[in-house]
Amino acid sequence: YFSSEPHFAGSKRNNDLARYIAEKWRKYGFDDVKMPKYNVLMNSPRKVWESKVEIHRNDREKTGKISGVVGRLRKSAVNDKILREDEKKGKDTPIFLAQSPNGVVEGEVVYADYGNKESFLHLQAVGVSVKNRIVLMRIGKMYRGNKVLNAASHGASAAIIYNDPAEYAPEGTGNNTFPHSWWLPDSGAQRGAARNATGLGDPLTPGFPSVDGIYREVLNNNGSSPIPAIVLSYGDAQEILRRMKGLKAPKSWQGGLQLTYYIGPGFKDKSLTLRVDVNSSLEFKTIYNVIGQIRGAKEPDRYVLLGNHRDAWVFGAADPVSGTAVLMELSRGLGELIKKGWRPRRTIMLCSWDAEEIGAVGSTEWVEENTQILQNRAVAYLNIDQAVNGNFSLNVDASPLLKHLALQLTQEICDPTVPDTCKSMYEVMLERDITKHVNGRAVCNDLSFGSDYGAFYHFLGIPCADWSYIFGGRYNIRRAYPVYHSVHDTFYWMKTFVDPEFQTHLAVTKFAGAFLLKLSDSELLPLNTTSYGEFLKSKAVSLEKNATLRAHNISTVSFSRAVRRFAKVSRQFERGKLNEKPENYRILNDQMMQVEKAFIQTVEENDWKLSRHVIHGLNIDDLYDNLYFPRVHYAMIKAKKTGDWKLVEKEISLLTYAITSTANVLKPI
């Protein structure tokens, strides 16, 4: 039902789905269901004056005139090619990169591999400039918006990104791709946001909700990429790459197309140029979240939240509908418990977010609107974005406080991808995912900035977890499954190639339900502070052994002492919990709830209003990656430019103060 039609943020279909969810939750017996709305600035493609990429021939020198278009790249320049009857409703959903400025750019093209910093350093090393040129980059390894930003910072006039078959069709193109397999066809393309990594939410109201009466900042491309950017299919990219000249690209830059990749600049035929024409509109649209509440019986003033975003680029069977399916089945199950007289100990809040795809807008605006309540009452936020996008293994990212519980739960649930046995999800993670091995144990990753947990975690310091059953194995892509953000992310793709009996969806739902109920019903919260102490000790080395800090005589002795003290106090706290009387559990719970929040810096602002966590932060070089001790990191970058290392000393002292203060939170009361 949810993936039967396109439902982009702010669309009538997406708003209808919000009302459908609200109606279901009321029917299930939820105590309160609200649909908070926000008026936000959104970027949409123009259907009349469409974006396009063309190869032009300029014969002015020979004939005195421009002869015009040689090749219009049509495989994906406007829409994905419709390959099945059930995709026809997606034919009017143009391919575009949100938050790209409009513009027409014509000139030479340079190929820059994945568009990371190393790519542009190599181009400089071989003497190829991208200044005033169009840069072609393949998708992968980092957030697409950072690729565009990297190109712009080196003087590029426009950017093109595409899915290379090396990652998205490694078993060959043609009949080895969708609809015959799960691989991306040569006409498919990945939509997405290209906003720069300055934060989340409506760029006109950073730190505040987009509601009536709130001041909007002047529109000045806040959050937008600095240059026009567009996405193409690899079928279209091939038309560009096969014409290119210049140095042969390094072996590691060679992709999966049946041709030799050249760096450029320009085409072998000197009369040819590339033309990029980006056209989109900016308009205010009303978006709707849905918030359903089941009031707690014993601690109604303590909230455990679980959410999934509802909006999709097109059909979105994996992203986000697999998560929506889990959310709805979980809510149905809770409704059955309510009918039998059950009540959670703490209040449960289920959330359906709007406009995640353009920058986690719905969740961020709601967090901003409810900051004072959430920072005092929220126990944890659990996020399900793509519940299932493959059949490799479960992947969990979490706050250190929640990692122990998450891994414990994976040991209690059978993994359905192993037939005729009951191997746990934990065992399958350990067997299949070598990135999760530490001393023979499976581990959780740390949270980045890439979904609806962003504002909860980085702005308010609410412990969060995010999980999905991922695509992976021997392939070079994991969470970005082959048809990610394309018209082919359909119910057919999911049922035919990923989860035919939807048993993986069921297992993820069981995991979500167990996680939710452990946090909402346990008399003593299952948060592990010792895990945070061990985490801090492992990450502190990056500052303690930093040669640059030593070279500038910046001491980390007090910082190291604070980390060791926190680790010691957390161990004492966990031991004390074992012998505490139940009547004192509320005190212990409140102490544990304050740990993550004590790492939020509210006195000294930085350049990113929604990134206030001093331990985990926004990586402006890659929105999909996480960064430790972010304020110190960025202070060092500034100091290398300005020579003022006093700011670094100050930030290390603020970090030390935060860790010391958090340790004090855990001292016996």
XYZ file of C-alpha atoms in Angstrom:
669
model
C 0.000 0.000 0.000
C 2.623 2.548 1.043
C 4.885 1.841 -1.959
C 2.117 1.655 -4.568
C 2.504 5.323 -5.575
C 5.218 7.987 -5.410
C 5.028 10.003 -2.176
C 7.581 12.793 -2.122
C 7.699 15.131 0.866
C 4.856 17.633 0.913
C 2.906 15.823 -1.822
C -0.813 15.063 -1.601
C -0.077 11.339 -1.530
C 2.362 11.703 1.359
C -0.107 13.842 3.286
C -2.826 11.244 2.650
C -0.522 8.566 4.056
C -0.017 10.694 7.166
C -3.768 10.804 7.720
C -3.982 7.049 7.093
C -1.364 6.370 9.773
C -3.075 8.713 12.234
C -6.406 6.963 11.656
C -4.826 3.541 12.216
C -3.186 4.591 15.471
C -6.431 6.017 16.800
C -8.141 2.755 15.880
C -5.441 0.814 17.742
C -6.299 2.687 20.928
C -3.404 5.125 21.212
C -4.079 7.760 23.882
C -3.166 10.708 21.713
C -2.426 11.135 18.014
C -1.303 14.466 16.593
C -0.228 15.684 13.155
C 2.113 18.627 13.767
C 2.693 20.640 10.606
C 5.507 22.885 9.448
C 5.804 25.331 6.593
C 9.239 24.704 5.101
C 11.212 25.812 2.072
C 11.460 22.928 -0.382
C 13.229 22.327 -3.656
C 11.284 20.614 -6.463
C 12.080 19.859 -10.127
C 10.329 21.855 -12.817
C 8.295 19.760 -15.217
C 7.954 22.456 -17.886
C 11.537 23.709 -18.017
C 13.327 20.477 -17.214
C 16.948 19.944 -16.252
C 19.148 18.331 -18.882
C 22.663 17.460 -19.953
C 23.696 17.813 -23.595
C 26.795 17.366 -25.709
C 27.125 20.379 -28.005
C 29.143 20.920 -31.167
C 30.599 24.363 -31.685
C 31.707 24.883 -35.315
C 31.877 28.666 -35.047
C 35.535 28.779 -36.131
C 34.849 26.717 -39.262
C 31.369 27.815 -40.288
C 30.719 30.968 -38.304
C 27.825 29.380 -36.415
C 27.013 26.921 -33.673
C 25.558 23.765 -35.186
C 23.797 22.782 -31.953
C 23.119 19.635 -29.998
C 25.045 16.490 -30.916
C 23.646 14.277 -28.186
C 20.949 14.795 -25.587
C 21.622 12.353 -22.776
C 18.171 10.825 -22.492
C 18.549 7.593 -20.563
C 18.114 9.389 -17.258
C 18.510 13.096 -17.885
C 14.843 13.619 -17.024
C 13.292 10.361 -15.813
C 14.271 6.762 -15.205
C 13.149 4.473 -18.005
C 9.999 2.620 -16.949
C 10.737 -1.114 -17.131
C 7.607 -2.614 -15.562
C 3.899 -1.855 -15.543
C 3.925 -1.212 -11.787
C 6.443 1.621 -12.277
C 4.266 3.726 -14.577
C 3.007 5.967 -11.791
C 6.613 7.046 -11.307
C 7.092 8.315 -14.859
C 6.340 11.900 -13.850
C 8.827 11.916 -10.979
C 11.889 13.648 -12.461
C 15.439 12.804 -11.491
C 17.119 15.674 -9.706
C 19.428 16.649 -6.889
C 17.626 18.688 -4.279
C 19.280 21.864 -2.990
C 21.196 22.453 -6.205
C 21.110 26.027 -7.532
C 19.743 26.644 -11.004
C 22.137 27.472 -13.777
C 23.402 26.749 -17.276
C 27.056 25.785 -17.609
C 28.887 24.816 -20.777
C 32.499 23.763 -21.047
C 35.056 21.006 -20.718
C 34.552 18.016 -18.456
C 37.001 16.429 -15.996
C 36.560 12.962 -14.473
C 37.321 12.932 -10.717
C 36.585 9.357 -9.606
C 34.642 9.480 -6.277
C 35.181 13.203 -5.807
C 36.831 12.904 -2.397
C 39.786 14.992 -1.263
C 42.253 12.375 -2.475
C 40.710 12.538 -5.955
C 41.282 16.264 -6.266
C 44.783 16.008 -4.818
C 45.604 13.501 -7.553
C 44.224 15.826 -10.230
C 46.431 18.614 -8.893
C 49.429 16.280 -8.836
C 49.024 15.389 -12.519
C 48.400 19.004 -13.505
C 44.687 18.824 -14.318
C 42.652 21.795 -13.123
C 38.878 21.692 -12.681
C 38.563 25.472 -12.518
C 35.652 26.684 -14.663
C 35.039 23.115 -15.784
C 32.339 20.498 -15.238
C 33.361 17.654 -12.924
C 32.038 14.116 -13.419
C 32.141 11.889 -10.317
C 30.831 8.471 -9.441
C 28.562 7.868 -6.461
C 29.983 6.081 -3.443
C 32.372 6.244 -0.475
C 30.939 9.544 0.805
C 27.878 11.806 0.858
C 26.965 13.153 -2.568
C 26.686 16.748 -1.346
C 30.302 16.683 -0.200
C 31.388 15.602 -3.682
C 29.724 18.681 -5.136
C 31.231 20.870 -2.421
C 34.713 19.463 -3.102
C 34.357 20.202 -6.809
C 33.188 23.748 -6.085
C 36.028 24.387 -3.632
C 38.484 23.616 -6.447
C 36.800 26.077 -8.800
C 34.464 23.808 -10.781
C 31.488 25.450 -12.452
C 29.125 22.437 -12.284
C 29.029 18.852 -11.060
C 27.605 15.594 -12.404
C 27.377 12.415 -10.339
C 26.412 8.943 -11.525
C 26.126 5.329 -10.334
C 29.009 3.361 -11.829
C 28.252 -0.292 -12.701
C 31.398 -1.369 -10.824
C 29.303 -0.991 -7.681
C 25.729 -0.947 -8.963
C 25.833 -3.620 -11.702
C 29.028 -5.642 -11.081
C 27.641 -8.818 -12.660
C 27.216 -7.073 -16.006
C 24.719 -4.726 -17.574
C 21.824 -5.598 -19.878
C 19.917 -8.722 -18.811
C 21.922 -8.964 -15.598
C 20.153 -5.905 -14.198
C 16.633 -5.017 -13.113
C 13.998 -6.307 -13.851
C 15.971 -9.573 -14.265
C 18.020 -9.098 -11.087
C 18.399 -6.625 -8.247
C 21.157 -4.626 -10.010
C 20.591 -1.103 -11.331
C 19.895 -0.862 -15.099
C 21.773 1.581 -17.311
C 18.824 3.998 -17.297
C 18.403 4.102 -13.509
C 19.717 6.944 -11.408
C 19.977 7.836 -7.742
C 18.104 10.936 -6.680
C 19.148 12.667 -3.486
C 19.865 15.838 -1.599
C 23.009 17.777 -2.421
C 22.820 20.211 0.475
C 26.123 21.038 2.068
C 26.880 19.564 5.469
C 25.829 22.523 7.624
C 23.134 20.729 9.556
C 19.597 19.444 9.273
C 16.083 20.845 9.042
C 14.682 23.924 7.336
C 17.717 26.074 6.446
C 15.713 29.260 7.060
C 15.058 28.496 10.749
C 18.196 26.818 12.162
C 17.629 25.913 15.801
C 13.957 26.900 15.724
C 10.765 25.288 14.361
C 9.255 26.421 11.054
C 5.947 27.533 12.516
C 4.000 30.788 12.452
C 5.697 33.590 14.316
C 9.258 32.318 13.906
C 11.731 34.570 12.119
C 13.019 33.233 8.797
C 16.535 34.052 7.714
C 17.047 35.760 4.374
C 17.306 33.266 1.524
C 20.953 33.131 0.503
C 21.378 29.544 -0.661
C 21.443 28.386 2.960
C 22.300 24.716 2.862
C 22.375 24.555 -0.949
C 25.287 23.266 -2.968
C 27.425 26.143 -4.277
C 27.305 25.111 -7.955
C 24.687 23.539 -10.252
C 24.673 19.761 -9.852
C 22.816 16.963 -11.581
C 22.679 13.171 -11.468
C 22.879 10.823 -14.473
C 22.601 7.107 -15.094
C 25.707 5.150 -16.023
C 24.235 4.763 -19.505
C 24.400 8.530 -19.881
C 27.777 8.813 -18.172
C 29.124 6.343 -20.716
C 28.299 8.790 -23.524
C 30.492 11.357 -21.803
C 33.329 9.050 -20.750
C 33.746 7.380 -24.147
C 34.426 10.759 -25.755
C 36.948 11.993 -23.192
C 40.649 12.596 -23.793
C 43.677 13.395 -21.651
C 45.553 11.237 -19.193
C 44.407 7.696 -18.619
C 42.736 7.490 -15.220
C 44.574 5.447 -12.554
C 43.687 1.778 -12.241
C 41.680 2.400 -9.066
C 39.634 5.032 -10.939
C 38.606 2.633 -13.707
C 34.953 1.698 -13.302
C 32.649 -0.983 -14.627
C 31.828 0.468 -18.039
C 33.343 -1.353 -21.007
C 35.747 1.449 -21.883
C 38.949 3.085 -20.700
C 38.344 5.983 -18.308
C 40.264 9.183 -19.081
C 40.628 12.192 -16.811
C 40.294 14.890 -19.461
C 39.852 17.786 -19.618
C 37.466 17.806 -22.512
C 36.592 15.562 -25.428
C 38.762 14.047 -28.147
C 36.707 16.013 -30.665
C 37.691 19.585 -29.782
C 34.498 20.993 -31.256
C 32.405 19.231 -28.596
C 31.493 20.686 -25.225
C 29.286 19.528 -22.393
C 26.286 21.588 -21.331
C 24.558 21.224 -17.949
C 21.195 22.919 -17.461
C 19.716 22.687 -13.949
C 16.210 23.971 -13.314
C 14.213 23.581 -10.134
C 11.830 25.667 -8.088
C 11.891 26.817 -4.472
C 8.563 27.035 -2.711
C 7.100 26.801 0.754
C 5.193 23.590 1.400
C 3.344 22.238 4.400
C 4.702 18.967 5.738
C 3.096 16.716 8.367
C 4.541 14.451 11.011
C 2.369 11.938 12.853
C 3.011 11.453 16.573
C 1.162 8.665 18.395
C 1.355 8.337 22.158
C 0.675 5.454 24.542
C 0.706 6.912 28.035
C 2.942 5.201 30.583
C 1.324 3.711 33.684
C 4.119 4.355 36.199
C 6.351 6.997 34.613
C 4.212 8.918 32.112
C 6.733 11.777 32.149
C 9.456 9.593 30.631
C 9.328 9.111 26.862
C 10.702 6.284 24.739
C 10.419 7.242 21.066
C 10.597 5.179 17.889
C 10.287 6.680 14.420
C 10.548 6.194 10.672
C 10.337 8.703 7.854
C 7.395 8.387 5.511
C 8.474 10.386 2.441
C 10.202 8.745 -0.530
C 11.904 9.952 -3.693
C 9.566 7.748 -5.740
C 7.991 4.464 -4.529
C 10.602 3.803 -1.866
C 9.896 0.141 -1.080
C 13.153 -0.205 0.863
C 13.699 3.455 1.689
C 11.575 4.144 3.681
C 8.603 1.798 3.275
C 10.361 -1.243 4.728
C 10.757 0.846 7.880
C 7.186 2.114 7.648
C 5.974 -1.489 7.424
C 7.885 -2.319 10.617
C 6.475 0.783 12.313
C 2.904 -0.102 11.347
C 3.179 -3.779 12.335
C 4.722 -2.757 15.627
C 1.908 -0.273 16.249
C -0.670 -2.958 15.441
C 0.954 -5.290 17.963
C 0.965 -2.574 20.613
C -2.704 -1.999 19.850
C -3.428 -5.664 20.558
C -1.661 -5.362 23.906
C -3.669 -2.242 24.743
C -6.902 -4.150 24.097
C -5.780 -6.729 26.678
C -5.258 -4.033 29.290
C -1.489 -3.631 28.957
C 0.218 -0.319 29.619
C 3.928 0.425 29.266
C 5.745 1.617 32.343
C 6.944 4.693 30.450
C 5.194 6.634 27.714
C 5.787 5.290 24.208
C 5.776 7.730 21.302
C 5.687 6.451 17.721
C 6.664 8.942 15.033
C 6.117 9.108 11.269
C 8.381 11.838 9.916
C 7.974 13.875 6.749
C 10.684 15.353 4.507
C 13.627 13.264 5.723
C 15.013 12.895 2.222
C 15.721 16.605 1.872
C 17.549 16.952 5.180
C 15.629 15.244 8.012
C 13.357 18.272 8.029
C 10.229 16.895 9.720
C 12.029 15.288 12.651
C 14.356 18.245 13.138
C 11.543 20.803 13.193
C 9.629 18.687 15.726
C 12.697 18.345 17.962
C 13.265 22.095 17.760
C 9.629 22.766 18.665
C 9.731 20.374 21.638
C 13.276 20.957 22.858
C 12.404 21.870 26.446
C 10.178 18.817 26.889
C 12.461 16.312 25.188
C 15.675 17.293 26.918
C 13.987 16.657 30.268
C 11.742 13.670 29.495
C 13.178 11.654 26.603
C 14.875 8.378 27.555
C 15.918 7.320 24.045
C 15.004 7.632 20.381
C 15.040 4.532 18.150
C 15.211 5.129 14.400
C 14.193 2.831 11.554
C 14.989 4.338 8.165
C 15.504 1.397 5.816
C 14.469 -1.625 7.859
C 15.429 -4.009 5.043
C 17.435 -3.232 1.901
C 19.318 -6.508 1.479
C 19.870 -9.979 2.887
C 23.448 -9.752 4.162
C 23.199 -9.015 7.894
C 21.727 -6.714 10.488
C 23.620 -3.449 10.942
C 23.176 -1.427 14.136
C 24.521 2.050 14.867
C 24.007 3.367 18.384
C 25.039 5.587 21.232
C 27.555 3.843 23.496
C 24.822 3.758 26.158
C 22.632 1.524 23.963
C 25.181 -0.729 22.262
C 25.180 -3.374 24.989
C 21.379 -3.710 24.867
C 21.316 -3.770 21.058
C 23.836 -6.607 20.850
C 22.069 -8.522 23.613
C 18.820 -8.387 21.635
C 20.495 -9.594 18.416
C 21.441 -12.762 20.309
C 17.793 -13.450 21.152
C 16.288 -13.290 17.639
C 16.649 -15.924 14.911
C 18.056 -14.719 11.607
C 15.667 -15.774 8.806
C 18.332 -15.675 6.084
C 19.809 -18.907 7.463
C 17.326 -21.655 6.458
C 16.338 -24.611 8.645
C 18.158 -23.379 11.726
C 17.929 -20.743 14.415
C 21.199 -18.935 14.154
C 20.834 -15.634 15.934
C 21.186 -12.283 14.227
C 24.311 -11.833 16.321
C 25.892 -15.028 14.998
C 25.115 -14.044 11.405
C 26.627 -10.579 11.941
C 29.757 -12.225 13.308
C 30.015 -14.725 10.437
C 29.283 -12.407 7.528
C 30.347 -8.874 8.392
C 34.099 -8.604 8.921
C 33.702 -4.870 9.611
C 31.938 -5.793 12.862
C 34.692 -7.948 14.379
C 36.597 -6.728 17.434
C 38.452 -9.406 19.383
C 36.043 -12.071 18.190
C 32.925 -10.151 19.146
C 30.339 -8.391 17.013
C 30.074 -4.649 17.601
C 27.805 -1.721 16.792
C 28.971 1.281 14.820
C 28.712 4.863 16.044
C 26.018 7.220 14.797
C 26.705 9.719 12.028
C 24.362 12.510 10.898
C 22.467 10.763 8.130
C 18.884 10.232 9.282
C 16.125 11.321 11.644
C 18.120 10.616 14.796
C 20.359 13.595 13.949
C 18.619 16.323 15.939
C 17.781 14.014 18.846
C 21.401 12.956 19.257
C 23.550 15.880 18.177
C 21.296 18.752 19.291
C 19.795 17.379 22.522
C 22.017 14.473 23.560
C 19.259 11.876 23.621
C 20.637 8.314 23.298
C 19.745 6.905 19.872
C 19.990 3.726 17.841
C 19.458 3.106 14.134
C 19.388 -0.244 12.346
C 18.638 -2.018 9.093
C 19.176 -5.377 7.452
C 21.691 -4.363 4.828
C 22.896 -5.157 1.345
C 26.527 -6.255 1.331
C 28.637 -9.370 1.117
C 31.295 -9.325 -1.576
C 29.886 -6.159 -3.111
C 31.326 -2.700 -2.625
C 28.061 -1.137 -1.531
C 26.328 -1.839 1.742
C 23.579 0.491 2.848
C 23.189 2.090 -0.588
C 21.554 -0.910 -2.245
C 21.537 -1.046 -6.087
C 18.194 0.666 -6.797
C 18.536 3.187 -3.948
C 16.500 6.363 -4.634
C 15.516 5.198 -8.125
C 12.132 4.431 -9.667
C 12.956 0.715 -9.385
C 12.852 0.671 -5.571
C 9.470 -1.057 -5.707
C 7.457 -3.749 -3.968
C 8.349 -6.056 -6.882
C 12.096 -5.487 -6.360
C 11.791 -6.149 -2.634
C 9.621 -9.269 -2.906
C 11.415 -10.796 -5.906
C 15.058 -10.260 -5.004
C 15.391 -9.381 -1.316
C 12.745 -10.755 1.051
C 10.213 -12.970 -0.789
C 8.330 -14.116 2.327
C 9.014 -10.916 4.304
C 10.581 -12.978 7.069
C 13.476 -10.525 7.353
C 10.962 -7.733 7.853
C 9.372 -9.812 10.602
C 12.719 -10.414 12.317
C 13.565 -6.705 12.219
C 10.117 -5.959 13.666
C 10.798 -8.385 16.526
C 14.116 -6.653 17.157
C 12.429 -3.231 17.114
C 9.671 -4.383 19.447
C 12.091 -5.947 21.908
C 14.244 -2.803 21.896
C 11.211 -0.571 22.476
C 9.741 -2.687 25.276
C 13.055 -3.127 27.091
C 13.400 0.647 27.289
C 9.760 1.364 28.086
C 9.018 -1.477 30.535
C 12.250 -2.239 32.408
C 12.061 -0.909 35.942
C 15.782 -0.121 35.790
C 16.784 1.366 32.442
C 19.074 -0.962 30.431
C 21.595 1.788 29.649
C 25.258 0.871 30.084
C 27.498 3.696 31.277
C 30.623 1.520 31.425
C 30.382 1.148 27.651
C 30.655 4.920 27.377
C 33.709 4.946 29.616
C 35.460 2.313 27.515
C 34.457 4.152 24.351
C 35.981 7.415 25.607
C 39.222 5.674 26.562
C 39.520 4.187 23.072
C 38.937 7.524 21.331
C 41.004 9.663 23.707
C 44.201 8.281 22.147
C 43.607 10.420 19.051
C 44.240 13.535 21.161
C 46.673 12.097 23.699
C 49.124 11.028 20.992
C 48.498 13.894 18.596
C 51.867 15.142 17.335
C 50.451 18.515 16.259
C 49.183 19.261 19.764
C 52.563 18.328 21.234
C 54.353 20.512 18.698
C 52.338 23.508 19.935
C 52.849 22.610 23.603
C 49.168 21.939 24.177
C 48.720 19.605 27.107
C 46.148 16.823 27.226
C 47.028 15.702 30.762
C 43.837 17.054 32.338
C 41.785 15.628 29.484
C 43.315 12.174 29.989
C 42.719 12.386 33.723
C 39.058 13.274 33.128
C 38.586 10.326 30.765
C 40.136 7.880 33.230
C 37.992 9.272 36.024
C 34.821 8.932 33.951
C 35.681 5.315 33.168
C 36.295 4.601 36.855
C 33.116 6.339 38.036
C 31.038 4.542 35.385
C 32.342 1.165 36.567
C 31.501 2.056 40.153
C 28.046 3.191 39.076
C 27.325 -0.065 37.229
C 28.474 -2.134 40.207
C 26.310 -0.052 42.518
C 23.243 -0.640 40.339
C 23.392 -4.361 41.078
C 22.771 -3.822 44.783
C 20.414 -0.858 44.663
C 16.919 -1.066 46.095
C 14.003 -0.795 43.610
C 12.689 2.321 45.352
C 15.876 4.096 44.245
C 15.690 3.028 40.591
C 14.131 6.323 39.544
C 17.196 8.176 40.834
C 19.536 5.837 38.948
C 17.426 6.120 35.798
C 17.571 9.908 35.933
C 21.347 9.773 36.327
C 21.694 7.506 33.283
C 19.357 9.733 31.260
C 21.591 12.726 31.946
C 24.851 11.145 30.760
C 24.507 11.820 27.031
C 22.824 15.171 27.649
C 25.752 16.330 29.774
C 27.900 16.172 26.636
C 25.824 18.908 24.969
C 27.638 22.248 24.823
C 25.187 25.138 25.208
C 27.522 27.924 26.342
C 30.004 28.249 23.488
C 28.207 28.091 20.131
C 29.891 26.775 17.010
C 29.158 27.231 13.317
C 26.608 24.401 13.247
C 23.679 25.082 15.564
C 22.348 21.530 15.460
C 25.709 19.924 16.223
C 26.265 20.584 19.937
C 27.602 17.204 21.093
C 31.236 17.479 22.209
C 31.978 13.744 21.809
C 30.221 12.939 18.518
C 29.746 15.483 15.777
C 29.112 16.594 12.268
C 31.811 15.687 9.778
C 31.629 18.515 7.274
C 33.789 16.488 4.881
C 31.264 13.636 4.753
C 27.751 13.861 6.176
C 27.569 10.043 6.188
C 30.590 9.736 8.482
C 30.962 10.453 12.180
C 33.573 12.575 13.907
C 34.956 12.347 17.446
C 35.689 15.434 19.557
C 34.406 17.658 16.720
C 34.966 21.042 18.347
C 38.639 20.266 18.954
C 38.950 18.929 15.402
C 37.600 22.105 13.798
C 39.555 24.349 16.163
C 42.744 22.646 14.959
C 41.762 23.225 11.332
C 41.233 26.935 12.060
C 44.498 27.160 13.989
C 46.478 25.695 11.097
C 45.117 28.522 8.932
C 45.318 31.402 11.421
C 48.167 30.348 13.692
C 45.984 30.958 16.764
C 46.263 27.803 18.889
C 44.624 29.376 21.936
C 41.250 28.334 20.526
C 42.423 24.708 20.502
C 43.474 24.960 24.141
C 40.075 26.416 24.958
C 38.194 23.645 23.166
C 40.206 20.916 24.893
C 39.399 22.555 28.222
C 35.687 22.665 27.334
C 35.841 18.982 26.376
C 37.608 18.158 29.636
C 35.000 20.122 31.578
C 32.150 18.245 29.848
C 33.660 14.827 30.627
C 34.316 15.827 34.250
C 30.771 17.156 34.626
C 29.315 13.969 33.162
C 31.303 11.857 35.599
C 29.850 13.947 38.426
C 26.359 13.111 37.159
C 27.060 9.453 37.971
C 28.360 10.004 41.497
C 26.162 8.598 44.293
C 23.354 10.885 45.405
